[in-house]
mmCIF file with all atom_site columns, C-alpha atoms in Angstrom:
data_model
loop_
_atom_site.group_PDB
_atom_site.id
_atom_site.type_symbol
_atom_site.label_atom_id
_atom_site.label_alt_id
_atom_site.label_comp_id
_atom_site.label_asym_id
_atom_site.label_entity_id
_atom_site.label_seq_id
_atom_site.pdbx_PDB_ins_code
_atom_site.Cartn_x
_atom_site.Cartn_y
_atom_site.Cartn_z
_atom_site.occupancy
_atom_site.B_iso_or_equiv
_atom_site.pdbx_formal_charge
_atom_site.auth_seq_id
_atom_site.auth_comp_id
_atom_site.auth_asym_id
_atom_site.auth_atom_id
_atom_site.pdbx_PDB_model_num
ATOM 1   C CA . GLN A 1 1   ? 0.000   0.000  0.000   1.00 87.00 ? 15  GLN A CA 1
ATOM 2   C CA . VAL A 1 2   ? 1.283   3.462  -0.911  1.00 93.00 ? 16  VAL A CA 1
ATOM 3   C CA . ARG A 1 3   ? 0.060   6.685  0.689   1.00 96.00 ? 17  ARG A CA 1
ATOM 4   C CA . LEU A 1 4   ? 0.650   10.053 -0.958  1.00 97.00 ? 18  LEU A CA 1
ATOM 5   C CA . VAL A 1 5   ? 0.064   13.497 0.542   1.00 97.00 ? 19  VAL A CA 1
ATOM 6   C CA . GLU A 1 6   ? 0.632   16.630 -1.562  1.00 97.00 ? 20  GLU A CA 1
ATOM 7   C CA . SER A 1 7   ? 1.370   20.139 -0.347  1.00 97.00 ? 21  SER A CA 1
ATOM 8   C CA . GLY A 1 8   ? 2.724   23.422 -1.671  1.00 97.00 ? 22  GLY A CA 1
ATOM 9   C CA . GLY A 1 9   ? -0.006  24.607 -4.000  1.00 95.00 ? 23  GLY A CA 1
ATOM 10  C CA . GLY A 1 10  ? -1.217  28.183 -4.063  1.00 97.00 ? 24  GLY A CA 1
ATOM 11  C CA . SER A 1 11  ? -1.729  31.272 -6.182  1.00 97.00 ? 25  SER A CA 1
ATOM 12  C CA . VAL A 1 12  ? 1.055   32.885 -8.168  1.00 98.00 ? 26  VAL A CA 1
ATOM 13  C CA . GLN A 1 13  ? 1.381   35.481 -10.901 1.00 98.00 ? 27  GLN A CA 1
ATOM 14  C CA . PRO A 1 14  ? 2.408   34.519 -14.441 1.00 98.00 ? 28  PRO A CA 1
ATOM 15  C CA . GLY A 1 15  ? 6.154   34.043 -14.629 1.00 98.00 ? 29  GLY A CA 1
ATOM 16  C CA . GLY A 1 16  ? 6.357   33.033 -10.988 1.00 98.00 ? 30  GLY A CA 1
ATOM 17  C CA . SER A 1 17  ? 7.490   29.799 -9.358  1.00 98.00 ? 31  SER A CA 1
ATOM 18  C CA . LEU A 1 18  ? 6.101   27.196 -6.980  1.00 98.00 ? 32  LEU A CA 1
ATOM 19  C CA . VAL A 1 19  ? 7.389   23.969 -5.481  1.00 98.00 ? 33  VAL A CA 1
ATOM 20  C CA . LEU A 1 20  ? 4.987   21.107 -4.871  1.00 98.00 ? 34  LEU A CA 1
ATOM 21  C CA . SER A 1 21  ? 5.840   18.356 -2.401  1.00 98.00 ? 35  SER A CA 1
ATOM 22  C CA . CYS A 1 22  ? 4.464   14.848 -2.065  1.00 98.00 ? 36  CYS A CA 1
ATOM 23  C CA . ALA A 1 23  ? 5.126   12.830 1.085   1.00 97.00 ? 37  ALA A CA 1
ATOM 24  C CA . VAL A 1 24  ? 5.385   9.159  0.121   1.00 96.00 ? 38  VAL A CA 1
ATOM 25  C CA . SER A 1 25  ? 4.869   6.172  2.389   1.00 94.00 ? 39  SER A CA 1
ATOM 26  C CA . GLY A 1 26  ? 5.196   2.653  1.005   1.00 88.00 ? 40  GLY A CA 1
ATOM 27  C CA . ALA A 1 27  ? 7.209   1.251  -1.890  1.00 83.00 ? 41  ALA A CA 1
ATOM 28  C CA . ALA A 1 28  ? 6.715   2.438  -5.451  1.00 79.00 ? 42  ALA A CA 1
ATOM 29  C CA . TYR A 1 29  ? 8.972   2.181  -8.510  1.00 82.00 ? 43  TYR A CA 1
ATOM 30  C CA . SER A 1 30  ? 7.532   5.159  -10.352 1.00 94.00 ? 44  SER A CA 1
ATOM 31  C CA . LEU A 1 31  ? 6.303   8.465  -8.969  1.00 96.00 ? 45  LEU A CA 1
ATOM 32  C CA . ALA A 1 32  ? 4.622   11.114 -11.036 1.00 97.00 ? 46  ALA A CA 1
ATOM 33  C CA . TRP A 1 33  ? 2.757   14.400 -11.078 1.00 98.00 ? 47  TRP A CA 1
ATOM 34  C CA . PHE A 1 34  ? -0.511  14.794 -12.938 1.00 98.00 ? 48  PHE A CA 1
ATOM 35  C CA . ARG A 1 35  ? -2.838  17.758 -13.239 1.00 98.00 ? 49  ARG A CA 1
ATOM 36  C CA . GLN A 1 36  ? -6.463  18.297 -14.076 1.00 98.00 ? 50  GLN A CA 1
ATOM 37  C CA . ALA A 1 37  ? -8.132  21.570 -14.988 1.00 96.00 ? 51  ALA A CA 1
ATOM 38  C CA . PRO A 1 38  ? -11.924 21.994 -14.832 1.00 92.00 ? 52  PRO A CA 1
ATOM 39  C CA . GLY A 1 39  ? -13.597 20.373 -17.816 1.00 94.00 ? 53  GLY A CA 1
ATOM 40  C CA . ARG A 1 40  ? -10.390 18.704 -18.991 1.00 95.00 ? 54  ARG A CA 1
ATOM 41  C CA . GLU A 1 41  ? -8.934  15.218 -18.722 1.00 96.00 ? 55  GLU A CA 1
ATOM 42  C CA . ARG A 1 42  ? -6.217  14.408 -16.222 1.00 97.00 ? 56  ARG A CA 1
ATOM 43  C CA . GLU A 1 43  ? -2.832  15.108 -17.829 1.00 97.00 ? 57  GLU A CA 1
ATOM 44  C CA . GLY A 1 44  ? 0.545   13.623 -17.021 1.00 98.00 ? 58  GLY A CA 1
ATOM 45  C CA . VAL A 1 45  ? 3.098   16.318 -16.162 1.00 98.00 ? 59  VAL A CA 1
ATOM 46  C CA . ALA A 1 46  ? 6.276   14.504 -15.104 1.00 98.00 ? 60  ALA A CA 1
ATOM 47  C CA . VAL A 1 47  ? 7.352   11.060 -13.950 1.00 97.00 ? 61  VAL A CA 1
ATOM 48  C CA . ARG A 1 48  ? 10.450  9.728  -12.223 1.00 96.00 ? 62  ARG A CA 1
ATOM 49  C CA . VAL A 1 49  ? 11.325  6.039  -11.957 1.00 93.00 ? 63  VAL A CA 1
ATOM 50  C CA . SER A 1 50  ? 13.509  4.414  -9.304  1.00 84.00 ? 64  SER A CA 1
ATOM 51  C CA . GLY A 1 51  ? 16.630  4.458  -11.474 1.00 82.00 ? 65  GLY A CA 1
ATOM 52  C CA . GLY A 1 52  ? 16.357  8.217  -11.814 1.00 87.00 ? 66  GLY A CA 1
ATOM 53  C CA . SER A 1 53  ? 15.016  8.445  -15.368 1.00 92.00 ? 67  SER A CA 1
ATOM 54  C CA . THR A 1 54  ? 12.477  11.176 -15.918 1.00 95.00 ? 68  THR A CA 1
ATOM 55  C CA . LYS A 1 55  ? 9.919   12.090 -18.545 1.00 96.00 ? 69  LYS A CA 1
ATOM 56  C CA . TYR A 1 56  ? 8.036   15.340 -19.025 1.00 98.00 ? 70  TYR A CA 1
ATOM 57  C CA . ALA A 1 57  ? 4.990   16.493 -20.923 1.00 98.00 ? 71  ALA A CA 1
ATOM 58  C CA . ASP A 1 58  ? 5.976   18.714 -23.843 1.00 97.00 ? 72  ASP A CA 1
ATOM 59  C CA . SER A 1 59  ? 3.981   21.577 -22.342 1.00 97.00 ? 73  SER A CA 1
ATOM 60  C CA . VAL A 1 60  ? 6.251   21.772 -19.267 1.00 98.00 ? 74  VAL A CA 1
ATOM 61  C CA . LYS A 1 61  ? 9.678   20.783 -20.630 1.00 98.00 ? 75  LYS A CA 1
ATOM 62  C CA . GLY A 1 62  ? 12.333  23.295 -19.633 1.00 97.00 ? 76  GLY A CA 1
ATOM 63  C CA . ARG A 1 63  ? 10.057  24.867 -16.994 1.00 98.00 ? 77  ARG A CA 1
ATOM 64  C CA . PHE A 1 64  ? 9.252   22.061 -14.542 1.00 98.00 ? 78  PHE A CA 1
ATOM 65  C CA . THR A 1 65  ? 11.638  19.701 -12.759 1.00 98.00 ? 79  THR A CA 1
ATOM 66  C CA . ILE A 1 66  ? 10.700  16.518 -10.919 1.00 98.00 ? 80  ILE A CA 1
ATOM 67  C CA . SER A 1 67  ? 12.998  15.314 -8.169  1.00 97.00 ? 81  SER A CA 1
ATOM 68  C CA . GLN A 1 68  ? 13.007  13.015 -5.178  1.00 95.00 ? 82  GLN A CA 1
ATOM 69  C CA . ASP A 1 69  ? 14.629  13.098 -1.764  1.00 93.00 ? 83  ASP A CA 1
ATOM 70  C CA . ASN A 1 70  ? 14.840  9.469  -0.657  1.00 88.00 ? 84  ASN A CA 1
ATOM 71  C CA . ALA A 1 71  ? 15.981  10.383 2.849   1.00 89.00 ? 85  ALA A CA 1
ATOM 72  C CA . LYS A 1 72  ? 12.809  12.417 3.334   1.00 88.00 ? 86  LYS A CA 1
ATOM 73  C CA . ASN A 1 73  ? 10.558  10.087 1.290   1.00 93.00 ? 87  ASN A CA 1
ATOM 74  C CA . THR A 1 74  ? 9.400   13.130 -0.629  1.00 96.00 ? 88  THR A CA 1
ATOM 75  C CA . LEU A 1 75  ? 8.745   13.833 -4.293  1.00 97.00 ? 89  LEU A CA 1
ATOM 76  C CA . TYR A 1 76  ? 9.005   17.404 -5.562  1.00 98.00 ? 90  TYR A CA 1
ATOM 77  C CA . LEU A 1 77  ? 7.864   19.370 -8.583  1.00 98.00 ? 91  LEU A CA 1
ATOM 78  C CA . GLN A 1 78  ? 9.725   22.632 -9.127  1.00 98.00 ? 92  GLN A CA 1
ATOM 79  C CA . MET A 1 79  ? 7.596   24.812 -11.386 1.00 98.00 ? 93  MET A CA 1
ATOM 80  C CA . ASN A 1 80  ? 9.151   27.896 -12.983 1.00 98.00 ? 94  ASN A CA 1
ATOM 81  C CA . SER A 1 81  ? 7.907   30.407 -15.554 1.00 98.00 ? 95  SER A CA 1
ATOM 82  C CA . LEU A 1 82  ? 4.347   29.530 -14.686 1.00 98.00 ? 96  LEU A CA 1
ATOM 83  C CA . LYS A 1 83  ? 1.598   30.332 -17.166 1.00 98.00 ? 97  LYS A CA 1
ATOM 84  C CA . PRO A 1 84  ? -2.168  30.748 -16.705 1.00 97.00 ? 98  PRO A CA 1
ATOM 85  C CA . GLU A 1 85  ? -2.651  27.478 -18.569 1.00 97.00 ? 99  GLU A CA 1
ATOM 86  C CA . ASP A 1 86  ? -0.756  25.692 -15.784 1.00 98.00 ? 100 ASP A CA 1
ATOM 87  C CA . THR A 1 87  ? -3.726  26.370 -13.501 1.00 98.00 ? 101 THR A CA 1
ATOM 88  C CA . ALA A 1 88  ? -5.082  23.015 -12.309 1.00 98.00 ? 102 ALA A CA 1
ATOM 89  C CA . MET A 1 89  ? -5.385  20.602 -9.433  1.00 98.00 ? 103 MET A CA 1
ATOM 90  C CA . TYR A 1 90  ? -2.047  18.794 -9.202  1.00 98.00 ? 104 TYR A CA 1
ATOM 91  C CA . TYR A 1 91  ? -1.918  15.176 -8.081  1.00 98.00 ? 105 TYR A CA 1
ATOM 92  C CA . CYS A 1 92  ? 0.927   12.954 -6.973  1.00 98.00 ? 106 CYS A CA 1
ATOM 93  C CA . ALA A 1 93  ? 0.664   9.364  -8.223  1.00 97.00 ? 107 ALA A CA 1
ATOM 94  C CA . ALA A 1 94  ? 2.570   6.103  -7.823  1.00 96.00 ? 108 ALA A CA 1
ATOM 95  C CA . LYS A 1 95  ? 2.797   2.761  -9.556  1.00 93.00 ? 109 LYS A CA 1
ATOM 96  C CA . THR A 1 96  ? 4.864   -0.390 -9.215  1.00 88.00 ? 110 THR A CA 1
ATOM 97  C CA . GLY A 1 97  ? 5.857   -0.534 -12.890 1.00 81.00 ? 111 GLY A CA 1
ATOM 98  C CA . TRP A 1 98  ? 9.309   0.519  -14.096 1.00 82.00 ? 112 TRP A CA 1
ATOM 99  C CA . LEU A 1 99  ? 8.425   2.295  -17.333 1.00 85.00 ? 113 LEU A CA 1
ATOM 100 C CA . PRO A 1 100 ? 8.380   6.126  -17.218 1.00 88.00 ? 114 PRO A CA 1
ATOM 101 C CA . SER A 1 101 ? 4.793   6.446  -18.402 1.00 92.00 ? 115 SER A CA 1
ATOM 102 C CA . LEU A 1 102 ? 2.528   9.483  -18.163 1.00 95.00 ? 116 LEU A CA 1
ATOM 103 C CA . HIS A 1 103 ? -0.685  7.515  -18.663 1.00 95.00 ? 117 HIS A CA 1
ATOM 104 C CA . ALA A 1 104 ? -2.960  7.954  -15.646 1.00 95.00 ? 118 ALA A CA 1
ATOM 105 C CA . ILE A 1 105 ? -4.593  4.558  -16.095 1.00 94.00 ? 119 ILE A CA 1
ATOM 106 C CA . GLU A 1 106 ? -1.291  2.849  -15.245 1.00 94.00 ? 120 GLU A CA 1
ATOM 107 C CA . PHE A 1 107 ? -1.001  4.449  -11.796 1.00 94.00 ? 121 PHE A CA 1
ATOM 108 C CA . ASN A 1 108 ? -2.417  2.601  -8.810  1.00 92.00 ? 122 ASN A CA 1
ATOM 109 C CA . TYR A 1 109 ? -2.151  5.182  -6.046  1.00 95.00 ? 123 TYR A CA 1
ATOM 110 C CA . TRP A 1 110 ? -3.183  8.835  -5.902  1.00 97.00 ? 124 TRP A CA 1
ATOM 111 C CA . GLY A 1 111 ? -2.957  11.705 -3.484  1.00 97.00 ? 125 GLY A CA 1
ATOM 112 C CA . GLN A 1 112 ? -5.812  14.088 -2.735  1.00 97.00 ? 126 GLN A CA 1
ATOM 113 C CA . GLY A 1 113 ? -4.409  16.905 -4.867  1.00 97.00 ? 127 GLY A CA 1
ATOM 114 C CA . THR A 1 114 ? -3.222  20.461 -4.337  1.00 98.00 ? 128 THR A CA 1
ATOM 115 C CA . GLN A 1 115 ? -4.533  23.485 -6.250  1.00 98.00 ? 129 GLN A CA 1
ATOM 116 C CA . VAL A 1 116 ? -2.249  25.673 -8.344  1.00 98.00 ? 130 VAL A CA 1
ATOM 117 C CA . THR A 1 117 ? -3.651  28.927 -9.713  1.00 98.00 ? 131 THR A CA 1
ATOM 118 C CA . VAL A 1 118 ? -1.662  31.176 -12.042 1.00 98.00 ? 132 VAL A CA 1
ATOM 119 C CA . SER A 1 119 ? -3.306  34.527 -12.516 1.00 97.00 ? 133 SER A CA 1
ATOM 120 C CA . SER A 1 120 ? -2.507  38.211 -12.601 1.00 94.00 ? 134 SER A CA 1
#
């Protein structure tokens, strides 16, 4: 069983930065961030597998960075140069598979989400 608890969301102006955190308990080979805006499907943002490989959605490449602190059992998402279209509920997710996938259906465990709003 894996338990995930997100934190760090909030409101920020366009061009600003935020760091999301996800406290992880239990064993998982892949950890990822997803987001879902009102009226839209859940979208994979970034994934990190146990070996350290990462994969990003094209829409966030060069702006977002996924990282993990194993000592603190915490997953992070550093978000820079934020845009209004980044506004969404952000979810931490975990799966036991090794492949760096961004398909939500493959993830077994989900956090409750944290809201990110980018607006002037």
